[in-house]
Amino acid sequence: MIIEEVIGNIETLDKRALHIERVFLESDALLKRIQRVVTDHGKELGIRLKDQAKLRDGDVLYLDERNMIVISVMEDDLLVIQPTSIQQMGEIAHQLGNRHLPAQFEGRDMLVQYDYLVEELLEQLAVPFKREKRKVKQAFQHIGHHHD
């Protein structure tokens, strides 16, 4: 079966009385438009998304009257940064930006993928953080940029 578009997201679709199969992906695989995957029930699928569509946790790839196939993102190893002031937030954001590290935000938490150098930087700057495994809703995406 070839999947060319996402039907919706499990959070907004009615899922009563449906059998749900899951495709487990690492977060960076969410950026791939073309890939071959296998559900937790052993069903092989080809994904060939149109345009620049990106997958998200909970996206529904297939749906009929009894079955649904859903993307489930695996947990990432993250640094959860919790600055105590706007100044501290600005300083760490500037430092991470200089390293071209993508970040995501959930409430008051800044999330970056684990990197021992960033961990050392946070300790040096006395910025509160913790390392944890957490599921992200979308992939960490690097933004292309070159210095002239």
XYZ file of N, CA, C and O in Angstrom:
592
model
N 0.847 -1.171 0.000
C 0.000 0.000 0.000
C 0.898 1.242 0.000
O 1.856 1.320 0.760
N 0.570 2.213 -0.834
C 1.307 3.473 -0.908
C 0.423 4.576 -0.313
O -0.719 4.764 -0.729
N 0.967 5.312 0.645
C 0.270 6.423 1.292
C 0.787 7.719 0.684
O 1.985 7.982 0.735
N -0.114 8.532 0.126
C 0.309 9.777 -0.513
C -0.147 11.021 0.244
O 0.301 12.117 -0.071
N -1.044 10.841 1.212
C -1.474 11.993 2.006
C -1.953 11.544 3.384
O -2.356 10.409 3.576
N -1.883 12.461 4.311
C -2.337 12.213 5.677
C -3.834 12.504 5.718
O -4.291 13.532 5.207
N -4.589 11.616 6.335
C -6.045 11.762 6.400
C -6.464 12.772 7.454
O -7.422 13.511 7.293
N -5.745 12.816 8.539
C -6.058 13.709 9.654
C -5.176 13.325 10.825
O -4.166 12.652 10.645
N -5.582 13.725 12.008
C -4.823 13.385 13.201
C -5.751 12.682 14.179
O -6.928 13.063 14.309
N -5.236 11.695 14.867
C -6.041 10.878 15.773
C -6.697 11.720 16.874
O -7.751 11.367 17.381
N -6.082 12.862 17.210
C -6.654 13.725 18.250
C -7.992 14.323 17.828
O -8.811 14.652 18.673
N -8.223 14.474 16.526
C -9.447 15.133 16.055
C -10.416 14.187 15.356
O -11.528 14.596 15.037
N -10.020 12.949 15.108
C -10.899 12.003 14.426
C -11.632 11.114 15.428
O -11.107 10.783 16.482
N -12.833 10.690 15.071
C -13.606 9.760 15.891
C -12.961 8.382 15.760
O -12.839 7.845 14.667
N -12.546 7.815 16.875
C -11.843 6.531 16.824
C -12.582 5.416 17.554
O -12.022 4.379 17.850
N -13.860 5.611 17.817
C -14.631 4.568 18.499
C -14.720 3.301 17.658
O -14.938 3.369 16.462
N -14.548 2.187 18.289
C -14.701 0.863 17.680
C -13.758 0.633 16.505
O -14.067 -0.130 15.614
N -12.623 1.323 16.488
C -11.654 1.096 15.422
C -10.454 0.328 15.951
O -10.019 0.532 17.078
N -9.957 -0.548 15.122
C -8.717 -1.250 15.421
C -7.588 -0.330 14.983
O -7.565 0.133 13.843
N -6.639 -0.044 15.884
C -5.560 0.889 15.574
C -4.234 0.146 15.461
O -3.825 -0.557 16.380
N -3.587 0.313 14.302
C -2.223 -0.169 14.103
C -1.319 1.049 14.161
O -1.708 2.135 13.748
N -0.117 0.867 14.655
C 0.808 1.994 14.801
C 2.070 1.780 13.977
O 2.562 0.662 13.845
N 2.573 2.889 13.446
C 3.875 2.935 12.797
C 4.751 3.757 13.729
O 4.492 4.943 13.942
N 5.749 3.123 14.337
C 6.646 3.814 15.262
C 7.819 4.403 14.483
O 8.517 3.675 13.772
N 8.006 5.725 14.626
C 9.080 6.428 13.927
C 9.895 7.253 14.903
O 9.344 7.787 15.871
N 11.189 7.372 14.615
C 12.002 8.340 15.348
C 11.628 9.717 14.826
O 11.175 9.861 13.680
N 11.805 10.741 15.641
C 11.318 12.074 15.265
C 11.939 12.595 13.972
O 11.265 13.263 13.189
N 13.204 12.273 13.702
C 13.799 12.781 12.465
C 13.194 12.148 11.216
O 13.227 12.717 10.137
N 12.583 10.971 11.330
C 11.920 10.330 10.190
C 10.638 11.068 9.794
O 10.135 10.878 8.686
N 10.123 11.928 10.678
C 8.925 12.698 10.345
C 9.176 13.662 9.189
O 8.238 14.100 8.521
N 10.424 14.002 8.937
C 10.771 14.945 7.872
C 10.884 14.278 6.507
O 10.937 14.959 5.492
N 10.924 12.967 6.468
C 11.114 12.250 5.207
C 9.783 12.117 4.468
O 8.837 11.544 4.998
N 9.742 12.608 3.237
C 8.533 12.517 2.430
C 8.355 11.127 1.844
O 7.238 10.697 1.574
N 9.470 10.436 1.604
C 9.419 9.112 0.988
C 10.146 8.133 1.895
O 11.313 8.339 2.228
N 9.420 7.080 2.303
C 10.035 6.062 3.151
C 9.177 4.807 3.173
O 7.991 4.834 2.852
N 9.799 3.717 3.549
C 9.092 2.444 3.717
C 9.027 2.172 5.213
O 10.033 2.293 5.911
N 7.845 1.810 5.691
C 7.638 1.578 7.117
C 6.867 0.280 7.321
O 6.278 -0.257 6.385
N 6.866 -0.197 8.567
C 6.142 -1.416 8.926
C 5.320 -1.104 10.173
O 5.826 -0.510 11.136
N 4.051 -1.511 10.191
C 3.204 -1.293 11.361
C 3.571 -2.275 12.465
O 4.294 -3.249 12.226
N 3.025 -2.044 13.643
C 3.269 -2.962 14.760
C 2.598 -4.315 14.549
O 2.807 -5.237 15.315
N 1.811 -4.456 13.467
C 1.196 -5.735 13.112
C 1.883 -6.365 11.897
O 1.377 -7.329 11.328
N 3.021 -5.788 11.477
C 3.792 -6.361 10.390
C 3.366 -5.967 8.987
O 3.885 -6.504 8.011
N 2.452 -5.031 8.845
C 1.998 -4.589 7.521
C 2.987 -3.559 6.963
O 3.296 -2.583 7.624
N 3.479 -3.805 5.735
C 4.413 -2.876 5.094
C 3.656 -1.800 4.342
O 2.673 -2.074 3.662
N 4.145 -0.562 4.484
C 3.566 0.581 3.787
C 4.669 1.377 3.134
O 5.768 1.506 3.683
N 4.353 1.966 2.020
C 5.233 2.949 1.416
C 4.602 4.311 1.652
O 3.398 4.479 1.482
N 5.399 5.269 2.060
C 4.898 6.635 2.248
C 5.569 7.490 1.182
O 6.797 7.489 1.049
N 4.757 8.192 0.414
C 5.234 9.106 -0.622
C 4.336 10.345 -0.586
O 3.354 10.451 -1.299
N 4.677 11.253 0.337
C 3.845 12.428 0.548
C 4.037 13.449 -0.564
O 5.141 13.659 -1.050
N 2.951 14.088 -0.920
C 2.996 15.133 -1.942
C 3.510 16.427 -1.326
O 3.461 16.629 -0.121
N 3.981 17.306 -2.177
C 4.446 18.636 -1.766
C 5.518 18.537 -0.684
O 6.334 17.646 -0.683
N 5.482 19.464 0.251
C 6.458 19.498 1.344
C 5.816 19.077 2.658
O 6.205 19.538 3.723
N 4.826 18.212 2.579
C 4.125 17.757 3.780
C 5.092 17.077 4.739
O 6.031 16.404 4.324
N 4.865 17.289 6.038
C 5.670 16.658 7.080
C 4.729 15.872 7.985
O 3.615 16.298 8.260
N 5.194 14.743 8.454
C 4.409 13.927 9.366
C 4.478 14.493 10.780
O 5.444 15.141 11.151
N 3.433 14.205 11.556
C 3.365 14.606 12.960
C 2.889 13.405 13.781
O 2.237 12.512 13.267
N 3.197 13.427 15.057
C 2.708 12.382 15.952
C 1.187 12.353 15.896
O 0.529 13.388 15.970
N 0.619 11.170 15.726
C -0.833 11.013 15.695
C -1.446 11.108 14.309
O -2.658 10.929 14.153
N -0.643 11.383 13.284
C -1.192 11.456 11.927
C -1.759 10.106 11.512
O -1.162 9.055 11.755
N -2.907 10.150 10.860
C -3.585 8.946 10.386
C -3.227 8.735 8.917
O -3.486 9.600 8.076
N -2.624 7.581 8.646
C -2.195 7.256 7.287
C -3.250 6.477 6.517
O -3.292 6.537 5.293
N -4.079 5.740 7.243
C -5.090 4.895 6.598
C -6.301 4.827 7.516
O -6.157 4.752 8.738
N -7.483 4.815 6.909
C -8.717 4.751 7.692
C -9.797 4.099 6.852
O -10.022 4.472 5.700
N -10.441 3.074 7.418
C -11.661 2.542 6.815
C -12.668 2.352 7.939
O -12.453 2.868 9.048
N -13.754 1.642 7.700
C -14.806 1.551 8.723
C -14.389 0.780 9.974
O -15.010 0.915 11.023
N -13.289 -0.002 9.905
C -12.858 -0.774 11.072
C -11.419 -0.569 11.494
O -11.051 -0.933 12.610
N -10.582 -0.036 10.628
C -9.145 0.019 10.899
C -8.573 1.418 10.688
O -9.056 2.182 9.860
N -7.501 1.670 11.437
C -6.803 2.940 11.341
C -5.309 2.657 11.516
O -4.930 1.845 12.352
N -4.474 3.319 10.702
C -3.026 3.224 10.866
C -2.528 4.620 11.234
O -2.800 5.590 10.527
N -1.801 4.686 12.383
C -1.436 5.965 12.991
C 0.073 6.035 13.227
O 0.697 5.051 13.617
N 0.645 7.229 13.008
C 2.057 7.483 13.311
C 2.215 7.688 14.821
O 1.482 8.469 15.423
N 3.154 6.989 15.423
C 3.518 7.203 16.824
C 5.007 7.513 16.875
O 5.830 6.720 16.415
N 5.341 8.669 17.413
C 6.734 9.086 17.497
C 7.370 8.482 18.743
O 6.790 8.498 19.827
N 8.574 7.968 18.563
C 9.310 7.406 19.686
C 9.914 8.547 20.506
O 10.087 9.658 20.014
N 10.231 8.265 21.755
C 10.790 9.291 22.637
C 12.197 9.689 22.197
O 12.969 8.850 21.730
N 12.506 10.987 22.351
C 13.839 11.524 22.078
C 14.566 11.743 23.394
O 13.937 11.963 24.431
N 15.882 11.725 23.337
C 16.729 12.081 24.468
C 16.888 13.595 24.415
O 17.510 14.130 23.485
N 16.300 14.301 25.376
C 16.213 15.758 25.329
C 16.840 16.432 26.536
O 16.913 15.855 27.618
N 17.223 17.680 26.316
C 17.516 18.598 27.407
C 16.295 19.498 27.514
O 15.911 20.145 26.542
N 15.681 19.496 28.675
C 14.509 20.335 28.932
C 15.019 21.531 29.721
O 15.379 21.420 30.894
N 15.073 22.672 29.050
C 15.680 23.877 29.619
C 14.577 24.744 30.206
O 13.558 24.987 29.566
N 14.792 25.214 31.438
C 13.775 25.996 32.147
C 14.375 27.282 32.708
O 14.632 27.392 33.908
N 14.618 28.270 31.813
C 15.204 29.529 32.270
C 14.338 30.198 33.340
O 13.113 30.064 33.328
N 14.994 30.929 34.241
C 14.268 31.556 35.351
C 13.905 33.012 35.076
O 13.176 33.610 35.845
N 14.449 33.577 33.988
C 14.143 34.975 33.662
C 14.187 35.163 32.152
O 14.737 34.332 31.428
N 13.652 36.264 31.687
C 13.685 36.571 30.264
C 15.130 36.781 29.807
O 15.503 36.414 28.697
N 15.964 37.348 30.673
C 17.370 37.542 30.320
C 18.063 36.196 30.135
O 18.797 35.988 29.177
N 17.823 35.267 31.064
C 18.430 33.949 30.957
C 17.930 33.233 29.689
O 18.703 32.575 28.991
N 16.645 33.409 29.372
C 16.088 32.821 28.147
C 16.785 33.405 26.923
O 17.178 32.682 26.006
N 16.974 34.716 26.906
C 17.647 35.359 25.785
C 19.082 34.892 25.627
O 19.539 34.642 24.502
N 19.781 34.779 26.742
C 21.181 34.343 26.685
C 21.314 32.921 26.143
O 22.140 32.655 25.270
N 20.483 32.012 26.635
C 20.609 30.625 26.175
C 20.100 30.498 24.743
O 20.671 29.758 23.935
N 19.067 31.237 24.390
C 18.573 31.201 23.006
C 19.650 31.704 22.050
O 19.848 31.141 20.964
N 20.358 32.756 22.430
C 21.443 33.292 21.617
C 22.548 32.253 21.450
O 23.049 32.016 20.338
N 22.942 31.611 22.539
C 23.996 30.587 22.493
C 23.594 29.407 21.605
O 24.401 28.920 20.810
N 22.347 28.951 21.741
C 21.889 27.822 20.928
C 21.759 28.222 19.464
O 22.055 27.430 18.564
N 21.324 29.464 19.233
C 21.218 29.965 17.865
C 22.567 30.034 17.181
O 22.693 29.728 15.993
N 23.603 30.424 17.926
C 24.956 30.448 17.361
C 25.420 29.055 16.949
O 26.261 28.910 16.071
N 24.877 28.044 17.597
C 25.234 26.662 17.263
C 24.272 26.073 16.223
O 24.373 24.902 15.871
N 23.305 26.877 15.773
C 22.297 26.450 14.793
C 21.515 25.234 15.281
O 21.169 24.349 14.503
N 21.258 25.177 16.591
C 20.507 24.060 17.161
C 19.014 24.361 17.128
O 18.582 25.389 17.635
N 18.221 23.464 16.567
C 16.777 23.674 16.586
C 16.223 23.437 17.987
O 16.723 22.579 18.726
N 15.219 24.203 18.336
C 14.561 24.070 19.643
C 13.060 24.040 19.431
O 12.546 24.507 18.419
N 12.378 23.471 20.401
C 10.913 23.487 20.431
C 10.498 23.990 21.795
O 11.271 23.948 22.756
N 9.265 24.456 21.883
C 8.768 24.992 23.140
C 7.469 24.309 23.513
O 6.584 24.133 22.681
N 7.381 23.894 24.776
C 6.154 23.331 25.339
C 5.920 24.052 26.653
O 6.662 23.840 27.619
N 4.936 24.925 26.675
C 4.698 25.726 27.869
C 5.918 26.574 28.151
O 6.391 27.304 27.299
N 6.487 26.467 29.354
C 7.677 27.238 29.733
C 8.981 26.476 29.478
O 10.052 26.955 29.813
N 8.877 25.292 28.895
C 10.057 24.461 28.627
C 10.594 24.703 27.222
O 9.837 24.746 26.252
N 11.912 24.831 27.131
C 12.610 24.861 25.847
C 13.232 23.484 25.680
O 13.953 23.015 26.568
N 12.965 22.835 24.558
C 13.445 21.479 24.320
C 14.492 21.487 23.215
O 14.276 22.062 22.145
N 15.626 20.837 23.479
C 16.642 20.609 22.456
C 17.091 19.156 22.570
O 17.042 18.564 23.647
N 17.536 18.592 21.458
C 18.037 17.232 21.501
C 19.317 17.206 22.331
O 20.100 18.157 22.326
N 19.496 16.103 23.049
C 20.637 16.003 23.966
C 21.957 16.160 23.226
O 22.185 15.585 22.168
N 22.834 16.959 23.829
C 24.195 17.168 23.340
C 25.036 17.473 24.578
O 24.689 18.378 25.342
N 26.103 16.728 24.775
C 26.893 16.917 25.995
C 27.510 18.311 26.065
O 27.700 18.855 27.161
N 27.805 18.926 24.911
C 28.363 20.280 24.930
C 27.322 21.307 25.390
O 27.645 22.247 26.113
N 26.087 21.113 24.980
C 25.011 22.003 25.433
C 24.774 21.792 26.924
O 24.565 22.753 27.669
N 24.836 20.542 27.373
C 24.690 20.253 28.799
C 25.768 20.992 29.601
O 25.467 21.629 30.620
N 27.015 20.956 29.142
C 28.098 21.677 29.814
C 27.852 23.189 29.807
O 28.084 23.865 30.807
N 27.380 23.718 28.680
C 27.081 25.145 28.575
C 26.008 25.548 29.580
O 26.143 26.558 30.280
N 24.952 24.761 29.680
C 23.868 25.064 30.622
C 24.386 25.058 32.060
O 23.994 25.905 32.868
N 25.260 24.115 32.370
C 25.843 24.062 33.710
C 26.709 25.300 33.965
O 26.631 25.903 35.043
N 27.516 25.705 32.977
C 28.372 26.889 33.124
C 27.547 28.164 33.328
O 27.916 29.031 34.113
N 26.438 28.274 32.599
C 25.591 29.472 32.686
C 24.594 29.406 33.847
O 23.838 30.346 34.061
N 24.584 28.287 34.570
C 23.659 28.062 35.699
C 22.199 28.188 35.272
O 21.363 28.729 35.984
N 21.900 27.662 34.075
C 20.528 27.642 33.583
C 19.904 26.319 34.014
O 20.450 25.251 33.722
N 18.770 26.365 34.717
C 18.128 25.121 35.149
C 17.709 24.261 33.951
O 17.159 24.777 32.971
N 17.982 22.968 34.046
C 17.599 22.034 32.986
C 17.539 20.640 33.579
O 18.020 20.390 34.676
N 16.947 19.752 32.816
C 16.978 18.335 33.158
C 17.066 17.554 31.851
O 16.658 18.034 30.788
N 17.623 16.375 31.941
C 17.706 15.484 30.784
C 16.593 14.470 30.947
O 16.444 13.848 31.995
N 15.793 14.311 29.878
C 14.717 13.326 29.970
C 14.350 12.790 28.596
O 14.629 13.410 27.580
N 13.742 11.626 28.615
C 13.184 11.027 27.403
C 11.774 11.582 27.281
O 10.996 11.551 28.238
N 11.472 12.139 26.106
C 10.162 12.739 25.905
C 9.772 12.603 24.438
O 10.601 12.671 23.556
N 8.498 12.425 24.223
C 7.943 12.341 22.888
C 7.666 13.759 22.393
O 7.061 14.552 23.116
N 8.149 14.102 21.203
C 7.856 15.411 20.629
C 6.808 15.243 19.533
O 6.721 14.194 18.907
N 6.005 16.265 19.340
C 4.930 16.174 18.348
C 5.424 16.346 16.922
O 4.803 15.881 15.986
N 6.531 17.054 16.757
C 7.079 17.243 15.415
C 8.596 17.131 15.475
O 9.188 17.213 16.539
N 9.188 16.957 14.313
C 10.639 16.757 14.242
C 11.382 18.053 14.535
O 10.882 19.147 14.275
N 12.582 17.908 15.068
C 13.489 19.040 15.204
C 14.023 19.310 13.802
O 14.585 18.416 13.170
N 13.815 20.518 13.322
C 14.203 20.819 11.953
C 15.244 21.914 11.924
O 15.036 22.995 12.469
N 16.372 21.607 11.298
C 17.428 22.600 11.128
C 17.013 23.569 10.041
O 16.503 23.181 9.011
N 17.252 24.834 10.283
C 16.943 25.861 9.305
C 18.236 26.178 8.576
O 19.250 26.481 9.190
N 18.192 26.057 7.260
C 19.389 26.302 6.470
C 19.873 27.731 6.608
O 19.088 28.667 6.578
N 21.170 27.883 6.803
C 21.757 29.215 6.947
C 23.244 29.112 6.741
O 23.876 28.184 7.194
N 23.827 30.057 6.014
C 25.282 30.090 5.910
C 25.773 31.490 6.245
O 25.102 32.451 6.002
N 26.951 31.499 6.832
C 27.600 32.775 7.150
C 28.382 33.205 5.917
O 29.087 32.426 5.310
N 28.281 34.487 5.565
C 29.040 35.020 4.414
C 30.304 35.697 4.862
O 30.459 36.194 5.897
